[in-house]
mmCIF file with all atom_site columns, C-alpha atoms in Angstrom:
data_model
loop_
_atom_site.group_PDB
_atom_site.id
_atom_site.type_symbol
_atom_site.label_atom_id
_atom_site.label_alt_id
_atom_site.label_comp_id
_atom_site.label_asym_id
_atom_site.label_entity_id
_atom_site.label_seq_id
_atom_site.pdbx_PDB_ins_code
_atom_site.Cartn_x
_atom_site.Cartn_y
_atom_site.Cartn_z
_atom_site.occupancy
_atom_site.B_iso_or_equiv
_atom_site.pdbx_formal_charge
_atom_site.auth_seq_id
_atom_site.auth_comp_id
_atom_site.auth_asym_id
_atom_site.auth_atom_id
_atom_site.pdbx_PDB_model_num
ATOM 1   C CA . MET D 1 1   ? -40.686 -8.843  2.745   1.00 70.00 ? 1   MET D CA 1
ATOM 2   C CA . LYS D 1 2   ? -38.446 -7.311  0.085   1.00 73.00 ? 2   LYS D CA 1
ATOM 3   C CA . LYS D 1 3   ? -36.868 -4.904  2.568   1.00 74.00 ? 3   LYS D CA 1
ATOM 4   C CA . HIS D 1 4   ? -35.206 -7.875  4.289   1.00 81.00 ? 4   HIS D CA 1
ATOM 5   C CA . ILE D 1 5   ? -33.597 -9.268  1.117   1.00 87.00 ? 5   ILE D CA 1
ATOM 6   C CA . PRO D 1 6   ? -30.462 -7.018  1.090   1.00 86.00 ? 6   PRO D CA 1
ATOM 7   C CA . ASN D 1 7   ? -29.797 -7.593  4.801   1.00 88.00 ? 7   ASN D CA 1
ATOM 8   C CA . THR D 1 8   ? -30.227 -11.350 4.317   1.00 91.00 ? 8   THR D CA 1
ATOM 9   C CA . LEU D 1 9   ? -27.592 -11.238 1.570   1.00 92.00 ? 9   LEU D CA 1
ATOM 10  C CA . THR D 1 10  ? -25.300 -9.267  3.898   1.00 93.00 ? 10  THR D CA 1
ATOM 11  C CA . CYS D 1 11  ? -25.776 -11.875 6.619   1.00 94.00 ? 11  CYS D CA 1
ATOM 12  C CA . LEU D 1 12  ? -24.805 -14.572 4.109   1.00 96.00 ? 12  LEU D CA 1
ATOM 13  C CA . ASN D 1 13  ? -21.614 -12.577 3.452   1.00 95.00 ? 13  ASN D CA 1
ATOM 14  C CA . LEU D 1 14  ? -20.903 -12.737 7.188   1.00 96.00 ? 14  LEU D CA 1
ATOM 15  C CA . PHE D 1 15  ? -21.799 -16.442 7.434   1.00 97.00 ? 15  PHE D CA 1
ATOM 16  C CA . PHE D 1 16  ? -19.449 -17.485 4.640   1.00 97.00 ? 16  PHE D CA 1
ATOM 17  C CA . GLY D 1 17  ? -16.762 -15.182 6.039   1.00 96.00 ? 17  GLY D CA 1
ATOM 18  C CA . CYS D 1 18  ? -16.922 -17.143 9.296   1.00 97.00 ? 18  CYS D CA 1
ATOM 19  C CA . LEU D 1 19  ? -16.636 -20.411 7.358   1.00 97.00 ? 19  LEU D CA 1
ATOM 20  C CA . ALA D 1 20  ? -13.633 -19.034 5.451   1.00 97.00 ? 20  ALA D CA 1
ATOM 21  C CA . ILE D 1 21  ? -11.881 -18.195 8.732   1.00 97.00 ? 21  ILE D CA 1
ATOM 22  C CA . LEU D 1 22  ? -12.551 -21.671 10.145  1.00 97.00 ? 22  LEU D CA 1
ATOM 23  C CA . SER D 1 23  ? -11.216 -23.205 6.933   1.00 96.00 ? 23  SER D CA 1
ATOM 24  C CA . ALA D 1 24  ? -8.062  -21.084 7.184   1.00 96.00 ? 24  ALA D CA 1
ATOM 25  C CA . TRP D 1 25  ? -7.441  -22.218 10.782  1.00 95.00 ? 25  TRP D CA 1
ATOM 26  C CA . HIS D 1 26  ? -7.643  -25.835 9.621   1.00 95.00 ? 26  HIS D CA 1
ATOM 27  C CA . LYS D 1 27  ? -5.343  -25.097 6.645   1.00 92.00 ? 27  LYS D CA 1
ATOM 28  C CA . GLN D 1 28  ? -8.171  -26.037 4.268   1.00 94.00 ? 28  GLN D CA 1
ATOM 29  C CA . TYR D 1 29  ? -7.228  -23.319 1.825   1.00 92.00 ? 29  TYR D CA 1
ATOM 30  C CA . ASP D 1 30  ? -9.325  -24.555 -1.105  1.00 91.00 ? 30  ASP D CA 1
ATOM 31  C CA . GLN D 1 31  ? -12.439 -24.423 1.045   1.00 95.00 ? 31  GLN D CA 1
ATOM 32  C CA . MET D 1 32  ? -11.353 -21.026 2.369   1.00 95.00 ? 32  MET D CA 1
ATOM 33  C CA . ILE D 1 33  ? -11.150 -19.639 -1.185  1.00 93.00 ? 33  ILE D CA 1
ATOM 34  C CA . TYR D 1 34  ? -14.636 -20.892 -2.082  1.00 94.00 ? 34  TYR D CA 1
ATOM 35  C CA . CYS D 1 35  ? -16.139 -19.417 1.083   1.00 96.00 ? 35  CYS D CA 1
ATOM 36  C CA . ALA D 1 36  ? -14.336 -16.104 0.549   1.00 95.00 ? 36  ALA D CA 1
ATOM 37  C CA . LEU D 1 37  ? -15.615 -15.955 -3.032  1.00 93.00 ? 37  LEU D CA 1
ATOM 38  C CA . ALA D 1 38  ? -19.145 -16.572 -1.737  1.00 95.00 ? 38  ALA D CA 1
ATOM 39  C CA . SER D 1 39  ? -18.688 -13.738 0.777   1.00 95.00 ? 39  SER D CA 1
ATOM 40  C CA . GLY D 1 40  ? -17.465 -11.434 -1.978  1.00 92.00 ? 40  GLY D CA 1
ATOM 41  C CA . GLY D 1 41  ? -20.406 -12.363 -4.187  1.00 92.00 ? 41  GLY D CA 1
ATOM 42  C CA . PHE D 1 42  ? -22.960 -11.652 -1.482  1.00 92.00 ? 42  PHE D CA 1
ATOM 43  C CA . ASP D 1 43  ? -21.151 -8.409  -0.592  1.00 90.00 ? 43  ASP D CA 1
ATOM 44  C CA . PHE D 1 44  ? -21.465 -7.288  -4.223  1.00 86.00 ? 44  PHE D CA 1
ATOM 45  C CA . VAL D 1 45  ? -25.138 -8.165  -4.696  1.00 85.00 ? 45  VAL D CA 1
ATOM 46  C CA . ASP D 1 46  ? -26.503 -6.900  -1.356  1.00 82.00 ? 46  ASP D CA 1
ATOM 47  C CA . GLY D 1 47  ? -25.973 -3.271  -2.323  1.00 77.00 ? 47  GLY D CA 1
ATOM 48  C CA . MET D 1 48  ? -27.268 -3.942  -5.826  1.00 77.00 ? 48  MET D CA 1
ATOM 49  C CA . ALA D 1 49  ? -30.402 -5.531  -4.375  1.00 79.00 ? 49  ALA D CA 1
ATOM 50  C CA . ALA D 1 50  ? -30.965 -2.563  -2.071  1.00 74.00 ? 50  ALA D CA 1
ATOM 51  C CA . ARG D 1 51  ? -30.727 -0.143  -4.992  1.00 73.00 ? 51  ARG D CA 1
ATOM 52  C CA . LEU D 1 52  ? -32.959 -2.201  -7.304  1.00 75.00 ? 52  LEU D CA 1
ATOM 53  C CA . LEU D 1 53  ? -35.604 -2.733  -4.615  1.00 75.00 ? 53  LEU D CA 1
ATOM 54  C CA . HIS D 1 54  ? -35.320 0.860   -3.316  1.00 74.00 ? 54  HIS D CA 1
ATOM 55  C CA . VAL D 1 55  ? -34.911 -0.350  0.259   1.00 72.00 ? 55  VAL D CA 1
ATOM 56  C CA . LYS D 1 56  ? -31.587 1.205   1.257   1.00 75.00 ? 56  LYS D CA 1
ATOM 57  C CA . SER D 1 57  ? -31.384 1.777   5.013   1.00 75.00 ? 57  SER D CA 1
ATOM 58  C CA . SER D 1 58  ? -28.943 3.028   7.643   1.00 75.00 ? 58  SER D CA 1
ATOM 59  C CA . ILE D 1 59  ? -29.034 -0.336  9.426   1.00 82.00 ? 59  ILE D CA 1
ATOM 60  C CA . GLY D 1 60  ? -28.114 -2.041  6.160   1.00 79.00 ? 60  GLY D CA 1
ATOM 61  C CA . LYS D 1 61  ? -25.051 0.170   5.826   1.00 81.00 ? 61  LYS D CA 1
ATOM 62  C CA . GLU D 1 62  ? -23.928 -0.604  9.373   1.00 86.00 ? 62  GLU D CA 1
ATOM 63  C CA . LEU D 1 63  ? -24.599 -4.326  8.968   1.00 91.00 ? 63  LEU D CA 1
ATOM 64  C CA . ASP D 1 64  ? -22.573 -4.334  5.749   1.00 90.00 ? 64  ASP D CA 1
ATOM 65  C CA . SER D 1 65  ? -19.537 -2.880  7.526   1.00 91.00 ? 65  SER D CA 1
ATOM 66  C CA . LEU D 1 66  ? -19.836 -5.322  10.423  1.00 94.00 ? 66  LEU D CA 1
ATOM 67  C CA . ALA D 1 67  ? -20.005 -8.267  8.011   1.00 95.00 ? 67  ALA D CA 1
ATOM 68  C CA . ASP D 1 68  ? -17.073 -6.917  5.993   1.00 95.00 ? 68  ASP D CA 1
ATOM 69  C CA . MET D 1 69  ? -15.028 -6.568  9.176   1.00 96.00 ? 69  MET D CA 1
ATOM 70  C CA . VAL D 1 70  ? -15.211 -10.340 9.621   1.00 97.00 ? 70  VAL D CA 1
ATOM 71  C CA . SER D 1 71  ? -15.061 -11.490 5.991   1.00 96.00 ? 71  SER D CA 1
ATOM 72  C CA . PHE D 1 72  ? -12.531 -8.928  4.767   1.00 96.00 ? 72  PHE D CA 1
ATOM 73  C CA . GLY D 1 73  ? -10.853 -7.802  7.987   1.00 96.00 ? 73  GLY D CA 1
ATOM 74  C CA . PHE D 1 74  ? -10.387 -10.738 10.309  1.00 98.00 ? 74  PHE D CA 1
ATOM 75  C CA . LEU D 1 75  ? -9.923  -13.272 7.488   1.00 98.00 ? 75  LEU D CA 1
ATOM 76  C CA . PRO D 1 76  ? -6.816  -11.667 5.900   1.00 97.00 ? 76  PRO D CA 1
ATOM 77  C CA . GLY D 1 77  ? -5.326  -11.069 9.354   1.00 97.00 ? 77  GLY D CA 1
ATOM 78  C CA . THR D 1 78  ? -5.869  -14.742 10.174  1.00 97.00 ? 78  THR D CA 1
ATOM 79  C CA . VAL D 1 79  ? -4.145  -15.906 6.971   1.00 97.00 ? 79  VAL D CA 1
ATOM 80  C CA . LEU D 1 80  ? -1.135  -13.678 7.617   1.00 97.00 ? 80  LEU D CA 1
ATOM 81  C CA . TYR D 1 81  ? -0.970  -14.805 11.266  1.00 97.00 ? 81  TYR D CA 1
ATOM 82  C CA . LEU D 1 82  ? -0.947  -18.464 10.226  1.00 96.00 ? 82  LEU D CA 1
ATOM 83  C CA . MET D 1 83  ? 1.688   -17.920 7.536   1.00 96.00 ? 83  MET D CA 1
ATOM 84  C CA . LEU D 1 84  ? 3.948   -15.999 9.923   1.00 96.00 ? 84  LEU D CA 1
ATOM 85  C CA . GLU D 1 85  ? 3.437   -18.648 12.610  1.00 95.00 ? 85  GLU D CA 1
ATOM 86  C CA . GLU D 1 86  ? 4.533   -21.336 10.161  1.00 93.00 ? 86  GLU D CA 1
ATOM 87  C CA . SER D 1 87  ? 7.555   -19.446 8.798   1.00 92.00 ? 87  SER D CA 1
ATOM 88  C CA . SER D 1 88  ? 8.864   -17.777 11.954  1.00 89.00 ? 88  SER D CA 1
ATOM 89  C CA . SER D 1 89  ? 10.290  -19.151 15.193  1.00 87.00 ? 89  SER D CA 1
ATOM 90  C CA . SER D 1 90  ? 9.180   -16.030 17.070  1.00 89.00 ? 90  SER D CA 1
ATOM 91  C CA . ASP D 1 91  ? 6.306   -16.270 19.546  1.00 90.00 ? 91  ASP D CA 1
ATOM 92  C CA . PHE D 1 92  ? 5.265   -12.665 18.912  1.00 94.00 ? 92  PHE D CA 1
ATOM 93  C CA . LEU D 1 93  ? 5.901   -11.976 15.213  1.00 95.00 ? 93  LEU D CA 1
ATOM 94  C CA . PRO D 1 94  ? 2.792   -13.839 13.938  1.00 96.00 ? 94  PRO D CA 1
ATOM 95  C CA . TYR D 1 95  ? 0.515   -11.395 15.754  1.00 97.00 ? 95  TYR D CA 1
ATOM 96  C CA . THR D 1 96  ? 1.634   -8.617  13.424  1.00 97.00 ? 96  THR D CA 1
ATOM 97  C CA . GLY D 1 97  ? -0.587  -10.247 10.803  1.00 97.00 ? 97  GLY D CA 1
ATOM 98  C CA . PHE D 1 98  ? -3.569  -8.783  12.650  1.00 98.00 ? 98  PHE D CA 1
ATOM 99  C CA . VAL D 1 99  ? -2.281  -5.270  11.972  1.00 98.00 ? 99  VAL D CA 1
ATOM 100 C CA . VAL D 1 100 ? -4.074  -5.710  8.642   1.00 98.00 ? 100 VAL D CA 1
ATOM 101 C CA . THR D 1 101 ? -7.282  -6.438  10.595  1.00 98.00 ? 101 THR D CA 1
ATOM 102 C CA . VAL D 1 102 ? -6.836  -3.194  12.537  1.00 98.00 ? 102 VAL D CA 1
ATOM 103 C CA . PHE D 1 103 ? -6.269  -1.167  9.369   1.00 97.00 ? 103 PHE D CA 1
ATOM 104 C CA . SER D 1 104 ? -9.238  -2.877  7.722   1.00 97.00 ? 104 SER D CA 1
ATOM 105 C CA . ALA D 1 105 ? -11.389 -1.580  10.578  1.00 96.00 ? 105 ALA D CA 1
ATOM 106 C CA . LEU D 1 106 ? -9.955  1.912   10.083  1.00 96.00 ? 106 LEU D CA 1
ATOM 107 C CA . ARG D 1 107 ? -10.630 1.616   6.346   1.00 95.00 ? 107 ARG D CA 1
ATOM 108 C CA . LEU D 1 108 ? -14.268 0.608   6.867   1.00 94.00 ? 108 LEU D CA 1
ATOM 109 C CA . ALA D 1 109 ? -14.858 3.359   9.445   1.00 92.00 ? 109 ALA D CA 1
ATOM 110 C CA . LYS D 1 110 ? -13.291 5.918   7.115   1.00 91.00 ? 110 LYS D CA 1
ATOM 111 C CA . PHE D 1 111 ? -15.464 4.739   4.220   1.00 88.00 ? 111 PHE D CA 1
ATOM 112 C CA . ASN D 1 112 ? -18.641 5.136   6.284   1.00 86.00 ? 112 ASN D CA 1
ATOM 113 C CA . VAL D 1 113 ? -18.011 8.800   7.051   1.00 87.00 ? 113 VAL D CA 1
ATOM 114 C CA . ASP D 1 114 ? -16.102 9.927   3.942   1.00 82.00 ? 114 ASP D CA 1
ATOM 115 C CA . THR D 1 115 ? -18.541 11.667  1.592   1.00 80.00 ? 115 THR D CA 1
ATOM 116 C CA . ARG D 1 116 ? -15.941 11.551  -1.196  1.00 83.00 ? 116 ARG D CA 1
ATOM 117 C CA . GLN D 1 117 ? -16.456 7.790   -1.530  1.00 79.00 ? 117 GLN D CA 1
ATOM 118 C CA . THR D 1 118 ? -20.084 7.660   -2.649  1.00 74.00 ? 118 THR D CA 1
ATOM 119 C CA . THR D 1 119 ? -19.257 6.435   -6.170  1.00 79.00 ? 119 THR D CA 1
ATOM 120 C CA . ASP D 1 120 ? -15.562 5.450   -6.032  1.00 85.00 ? 120 ASP D CA 1
ATOM 121 C CA . PHE D 1 121 ? -13.001 4.452   -3.425  1.00 90.00 ? 121 PHE D CA 1
ATOM 122 C CA . ILE D 1 122 ? -10.207 6.390   -1.765  1.00 91.00 ? 122 ILE D CA 1
ATOM 123 C CA . GLY D 1 123 ? -7.859  3.723   -0.514  1.00 92.00 ? 123 GLY D CA 1
ATOM 124 C CA . LEU D 1 124 ? -7.906  0.019   -1.326  1.00 94.00 ? 124 LEU D CA 1
ATOM 125 C CA . ASN D 1 125 ? -11.253 -1.630  -0.613  1.00 94.00 ? 125 ASN D CA 1
ATOM 126 C CA . THR D 1 126 ? -11.185 -4.499  1.872   1.00 95.00 ? 126 THR D CA 1
ATOM 127 C CA . PRO D 1 127 ? -12.497 -7.262  -0.458  1.00 93.00 ? 127 PRO D CA 1
ATOM 128 C CA . MET D 1 128 ? -9.769  -6.623  -3.055  1.00 93.00 ? 128 MET D CA 1
ATOM 129 C CA . ASN D 1 129 ? -7.149  -6.569  -0.298  1.00 96.00 ? 129 ASN D CA 1
ATOM 130 C CA . THR D 1 130 ? -8.496  -9.836  1.120   1.00 96.00 ? 130 THR D CA 1
ATOM 131 C CA . PHE D 1 131 ? -8.422  -11.690 -2.202  1.00 94.00 ? 131 PHE D CA 1
ATOM 132 C CA . PHE D 1 132 ? -4.805  -10.633 -2.647  1.00 94.00 ? 132 PHE D CA 1
ATOM 133 C CA . ILE D 1 133 ? -3.821  -11.894 0.822   1.00 95.00 ? 133 ILE D CA 1
ATOM 134 C CA . ILE D 1 134 ? -5.683  -15.202 0.697   1.00 94.00 ? 134 ILE D CA 1
ATOM 135 C CA . SER D 1 135 ? -3.820  -16.025 -2.524  1.00 93.00 ? 135 SER D CA 1
ATOM 136 C CA . LEU D 1 136 ? -0.495  -15.959 -0.637  1.00 95.00 ? 136 LEU D CA 1
ATOM 137 C CA . PRO D 1 137 ? -0.614  -19.565 0.703   1.00 94.00 ? 137 PRO D CA 1
ATOM 138 C CA . TYR D 1 138 ? -1.020  -20.793 -2.883  1.00 91.00 ? 138 TYR D CA 1
ATOM 139 C CA . ILE D 1 139 ? 1.750   -18.565 -4.184  1.00 92.00 ? 139 ILE D CA 1
ATOM 140 C CA . ALA D 1 140 ? 4.056   -19.623 -1.327  1.00 92.00 ? 140 ALA D CA 1
ATOM 141 C CA . ALA D 1 141 ? 3.587   -23.266 -2.349  1.00 89.00 ? 141 ALA D CA 1
ATOM 142 C CA . GLU D 1 142 ? 5.111   -22.390 -5.737  1.00 89.00 ? 142 GLU D CA 1
ATOM 143 C CA . VAL D 1 143 ? 7.439   -19.534 -4.810  1.00 89.00 ? 143 VAL D CA 1
ATOM 144 C CA . ALA D 1 144 ? 9.292   -20.316 -1.578  1.00 89.00 ? 144 ALA D CA 1
ATOM 145 C CA . TRP D 1 145 ? 10.508  -16.780 -0.802  1.00 93.00 ? 145 TRP D CA 1
ATOM 146 C CA . VAL D 1 146 ? 6.924   -15.536 -0.430  1.00 92.00 ? 146 VAL D CA 1
ATOM 147 C CA . LYS D 1 147 ? 6.721   -17.244 2.971   1.00 92.00 ? 147 LYS D CA 1
ATOM 148 C CA . ASN D 1 148 ? 9.865   -15.466 4.177   1.00 95.00 ? 148 ASN D CA 1
ATOM 149 C CA . PRO D 1 149 ? 8.901   -13.521 7.340   1.00 95.00 ? 149 PRO D CA 1
ATOM 150 C CA . LEU D 1 150 ? 10.402  -10.301 5.937   1.00 96.00 ? 150 LEU D CA 1
ATOM 151 C CA . VAL D 1 151 ? 8.294   -10.616 2.785   1.00 96.00 ? 151 VAL D CA 1
ATOM 152 C CA . LEU D 1 152 ? 5.177   -11.265 4.865   1.00 97.00 ? 152 LEU D CA 1
ATOM 153 C CA . LEU D 1 153 ? 5.931   -8.284  7.117   1.00 97.00 ? 153 LEU D CA 1
ATOM 154 C CA . ALA D 1 154 ? 6.400   -6.118  4.016   1.00 96.00 ? 154 ALA D CA 1
ATOM 155 C CA . THR D 1 155 ? 3.011   -7.389  2.800   1.00 96.00 ? 155 THR D CA 1
ATOM 156 C CA . VAL D 1 156 ? 1.434   -6.392  6.123   1.00 97.00 ? 156 VAL D CA 1
ATOM 157 C CA . ALA D 1 157 ? 2.942   -2.903  5.841   1.00 97.00 ? 157 ALA D CA 1
ATOM 158 C CA . LEU D 1 158 ? 1.970   -2.383  2.185   1.00 95.00 ? 158 LEU D CA 1
ATOM 159 C CA . SER D 1 159 ? -1.538  -3.741  2.681   1.00 96.00 ? 159 SER D CA 1
ATOM 160 C CA . SER D 1 160 ? -2.136  -1.569  5.744   1.00 97.00 ? 160 SER D CA 1
ATOM 161 C CA . PHE D 1 161 ? -0.863  1.515   3.936   1.00 96.00 ? 161 PHE D CA 1
ATOM 162 C CA . LEU D 1 162 ? -3.042  0.958   0.852   1.00 95.00 ? 162 LEU D CA 1
ATOM 163 C CA . LEU D 1 163 ? -6.172  0.431   2.959   1.00 96.00 ? 163 LEU D CA 1
ATOM 164 C CA . ILE D 1 164 ? -6.053  3.941   4.446   1.00 95.00 ? 164 ILE D CA 1
ATOM 165 C CA . SER D 1 165 ? -4.180  5.698   1.648   1.00 94.00 ? 165 SER D CA 1
ATOM 166 C CA . GLU D 1 166 ? -5.524  8.566   -0.443  1.00 90.00 ? 166 GLU D CA 1
ATOM 167 C CA . VAL D 1 167 ? -5.147  6.543   -3.644  1.00 90.00 ? 167 VAL D CA 1
ATOM 168 C CA . LYS D 1 168 ? -8.335  6.944   -5.688  1.00 92.00 ? 168 LYS D CA 1
ATOM 169 C CA . LEU D 1 169 ? -9.645  3.657   -7.122  1.00 93.00 ? 169 LEU D CA 1
ATOM 170 C CA . PHE D 1 170 ? -12.771 3.001   -9.125  1.00 87.00 ? 170 PHE D CA 1
ATOM 171 C CA . SER D 1 171 ? -15.753 1.040   -7.871  1.00 86.00 ? 171 SER D CA 1
ATOM 172 C CA . MET D 1 172 ? -17.271 -1.684  -10.035 1.00 79.00 ? 172 MET D CA 1
ATOM 173 C CA . LYS D 1 173 ? -20.744 -0.263  -9.421  1.00 74.00 ? 173 LYS D CA 1
ATOM 174 C CA . LEU D 1 174 ? -21.839 0.898   -12.877 1.00 66.00 ? 174 LEU D CA 1
ATOM 175 C CA . SER D 1 175 ? -24.190 3.847   -13.351 1.00 63.00 ? 175 SER D CA 1
ATOM 176 C CA . SER D 1 176 ? -24.649 2.757   -16.979 1.00 67.00 ? 176 SER D CA 1
ATOM 177 C CA . LEU D 1 177 ? -23.463 0.014   -19.319 1.00 74.00 ? 177 LEU D CA 1
ATOM 178 C CA . SER D 1 178 ? -21.850 2.521   -21.683 1.00 78.00 ? 178 SER D CA 1
ATOM 179 C CA . TRP D 1 179 ? -18.470 1.424   -23.071 1.00 80.00 ? 179 TRP D CA 1
ATOM 180 C CA . ARG D 1 180 ? -17.320 5.038   -23.284 1.00 79.00 ? 180 ARG D CA 1
ATOM 181 C CA . GLU D 1 181 ? -17.968 5.723   -19.594 1.00 79.00 ? 181 GLU D CA 1
ATOM 182 C CA . ASN D 1 182 ? -16.708 2.367   -18.332 1.00 83.00 ? 182 ASN D CA 1
ATOM 183 C CA . LYS D 1 183 ? -14.006 1.466   -20.842 1.00 88.00 ? 183 LYS D CA 1
ATOM 184 C CA . PHE D 1 184 ? -11.226 0.953   -18.307 1.00 90.00 ? 184 PHE D CA 1
ATOM 185 C CA . LYS D 1 185 ? -13.512 -0.957  -15.938 1.00 91.00 ? 185 LYS D CA 1
ATOM 186 C CA . TYR D 1 186 ? -14.411 -3.378  -18.718 1.00 92.00 ? 186 TYR D CA 1
ATOM 187 C CA . LEU D 1 187 ? -10.773 -3.683  -19.762 1.00 94.00 ? 187 LEU D CA 1
ATOM 188 C CA . PHE D 1 188 ? -9.841  -4.442  -16.165 1.00 93.00 ? 188 PHE D CA 1
ATOM 189 C CA . LEU D 1 189 ? -12.470 -7.210  -16.000 1.00 92.00 ? 189 LEU D CA 1
ATOM 190 C CA . ILE D 1 190 ? -11.260 -8.717  -19.293 1.00 94.00 ? 190 ILE D CA 1
ATOM 191 C CA . ALA D 1 191 ? -7.589  -8.551  -18.228 1.00 94.00 ? 191 ALA D CA 1
ATOM 192 C CA . SER D 1 192 ? -8.423  -10.027 -14.818 1.00 93.00 ? 192 SER D CA 1
ATOM 193 C CA . LEU D 1 193 ? -10.389 -12.906 -16.310 1.00 93.00 ? 193 LEU D CA 1
ATOM 194 C CA . ALA D 1 194 ? -7.574  -13.651 -18.764 1.00 94.00 ? 194 ALA D CA 1
ATOM 195 C CA . SER D 1 195 ? -5.027  -13.565 -15.927 1.00 92.00 ? 195 SER D CA 1
ATOM 196 C CA . LEU D 1 196 ? -7.089  -15.969 -13.800 1.00 90.00 ? 196 LEU D CA 1
ATOM 197 C CA . LEU D 1 197 ? -7.536  -18.360 -16.709 1.00 92.00 ? 197 LEU D CA 1
ATOM 198 C CA . ILE D 1 198 ? -3.799  -18.377 -17.373 1.00 91.00 ? 198 ILE D CA 1
ATOM 199 C CA . GLY D 1 199 ? -2.348  -18.180 -13.867 1.00 87.00 ? 199 GLY D CA 1
ATOM 200 C CA . GLY D 1 200 ? -5.183  -19.143 -11.535 1.00 85.00 ? 200 GLY D CA 1
ATOM 201 C CA . LEU D 1 201 ? -4.846  -17.848 -7.993  1.00 82.00 ? 201 LEU D CA 1
ATOM 202 C CA . LEU D 1 202 ? -1.190  -17.054 -8.656  1.00 85.00 ? 202 LEU D CA 1
ATOM 203 C CA . ALA D 1 203 ? -2.450  -14.157 -10.782 1.00 89.00 ? 203 ALA D CA 1
ATOM 204 C CA . LEU D 1 204 ? -4.204  -12.332 -7.913  1.00 88.00 ? 204 LEU D CA 1
ATOM 205 C CA . PRO D 1 205 ? -1.261  -10.053 -6.969  1.00 88.00 ? 205 PRO D CA 1
ATOM 206 C CA . GLY D 1 206 ? -1.037  -9.070  -10.633 1.00 90.00 ? 206 GLY D CA 1
ATOM 207 C CA . ILE D 1 207 ? -4.776  -8.371  -10.690 1.00 91.00 ? 207 ILE D CA 1
ATOM 208 C CA . LEU D 1 208 ? -4.346  -6.020  -7.731  1.00 91.00 ? 208 LEU D CA 1
ATOM 209 C CA . LEU D 1 209 ? -1.699  -4.148  -9.714  1.00 92.00 ? 209 LEU D CA 1
ATOM 210 C CA . LEU D 1 210 ? -3.993  -4.081  -12.766 1.00 93.00 ? 210 LEU D CA 1
ATOM 211 C CA . TYR D 1 211 ? -6.758  -2.639  -10.589 1.00 92.00 ? 211 TYR D CA 1
ATOM 212 C CA . ILE D 1 212 ? -4.554  0.251   -9.497  1.00 92.00 ? 212 ILE D CA 1
ATOM 213 C CA . VAL D 1 213 ? -3.247  0.902   -13.037 1.00 93.00 ? 213 VAL D CA 1
ATOM 214 C CA . PHE D 1 214 ? -6.668  0.821   -14.722 1.00 92.00 ? 214 PHE D CA 1
ATOM 215 C CA . SER D 1 215 ? -8.115  3.013   -11.958 1.00 92.00 ? 215 SER D CA 1
ATOM 216 C CA . LYS D 1 216 ? -5.457  5.621   -12.647 1.00 91.00 ? 216 LYS D CA 1
ATOM 217 C CA . LEU D 1 217 ? -6.162  5.425   -16.398 1.00 91.00 ? 217 LEU D CA 1
ATOM 218 C CA . HIS D 1 218 ? -9.913  5.720   -15.737 1.00 89.00 ? 218 HIS D CA 1
ATOM 219 C CA . PHE D 1 219 ? -9.604  8.887   -13.646 1.00 87.00 ? 219 PHE D CA 1
ATOM 220 C CA . TRP D 1 220 ? -6.969  10.360  -15.999 1.00 89.00 ? 220 TRP D CA 1
ATOM 221 C CA . SER D 1 221 ? -9.346  9.887   -18.936 1.00 84.00 ? 221 SER D CA 1
ATOM 222 C CA . GLU D 1 222 ? -12.141 11.579  -16.992 1.00 77.00 ? 222 GLU D CA 1
ATOM 223 C CA . THR D 1 223 ? -10.078 14.650  -16.158 1.00 78.00 ? 223 THR D CA 1
ATOM 224 C CA . SER D 1 224 ? -8.635  14.946  -19.681 1.00 71.00 ? 224 SER D CA 1
ATOM 225 C CA . ALA D 1 225 ? -11.994 14.545  -21.421 1.00 58.00 ? 225 ALA D CA 1
#
């Protein structure tokens, strides 16, 4: 029975990813955020469950990528499509939002075959990219220029680049609870929590920047130790 627990959690990631996409299409962005957070939570614990229960499998790895393609590939593309559709008079420009979906697929395929990414990431992981993008409708409600088509196109380009880049970023999977080994990961979590408490969803772009900065500090400290 226990061998099915991780895959069940992965399927729940996929299920809530589908709900998040439906919510986005109906412009129910609050509901979309809750469903996306549920997807992210299940995506985090499925791998943890597999390791704790010692039931890691090749089918679990493939299922995880397929679920992530929906929850963290199609969802951000959908949000960008809808924002571009609302802000642009072009019939074709909104479809560029799905370029992020294409690059998310490339990112996930690369991750599956790249042996350098067993403990950390090379390129921005799809969940972090998704949480940045789904914050944009909220930010645009407060900052009007965010919904400018040129800004959204720049977001598509930057997001797509980061997904398949060679930028090394840490994973939040901890091999130990040691402060010394995980100092910058803990500092990132503290700074992110403080940012969310102060700025709410408006803080998510800043959290993405913090993630990149603390990752660089983490790897710099490792090489200089």
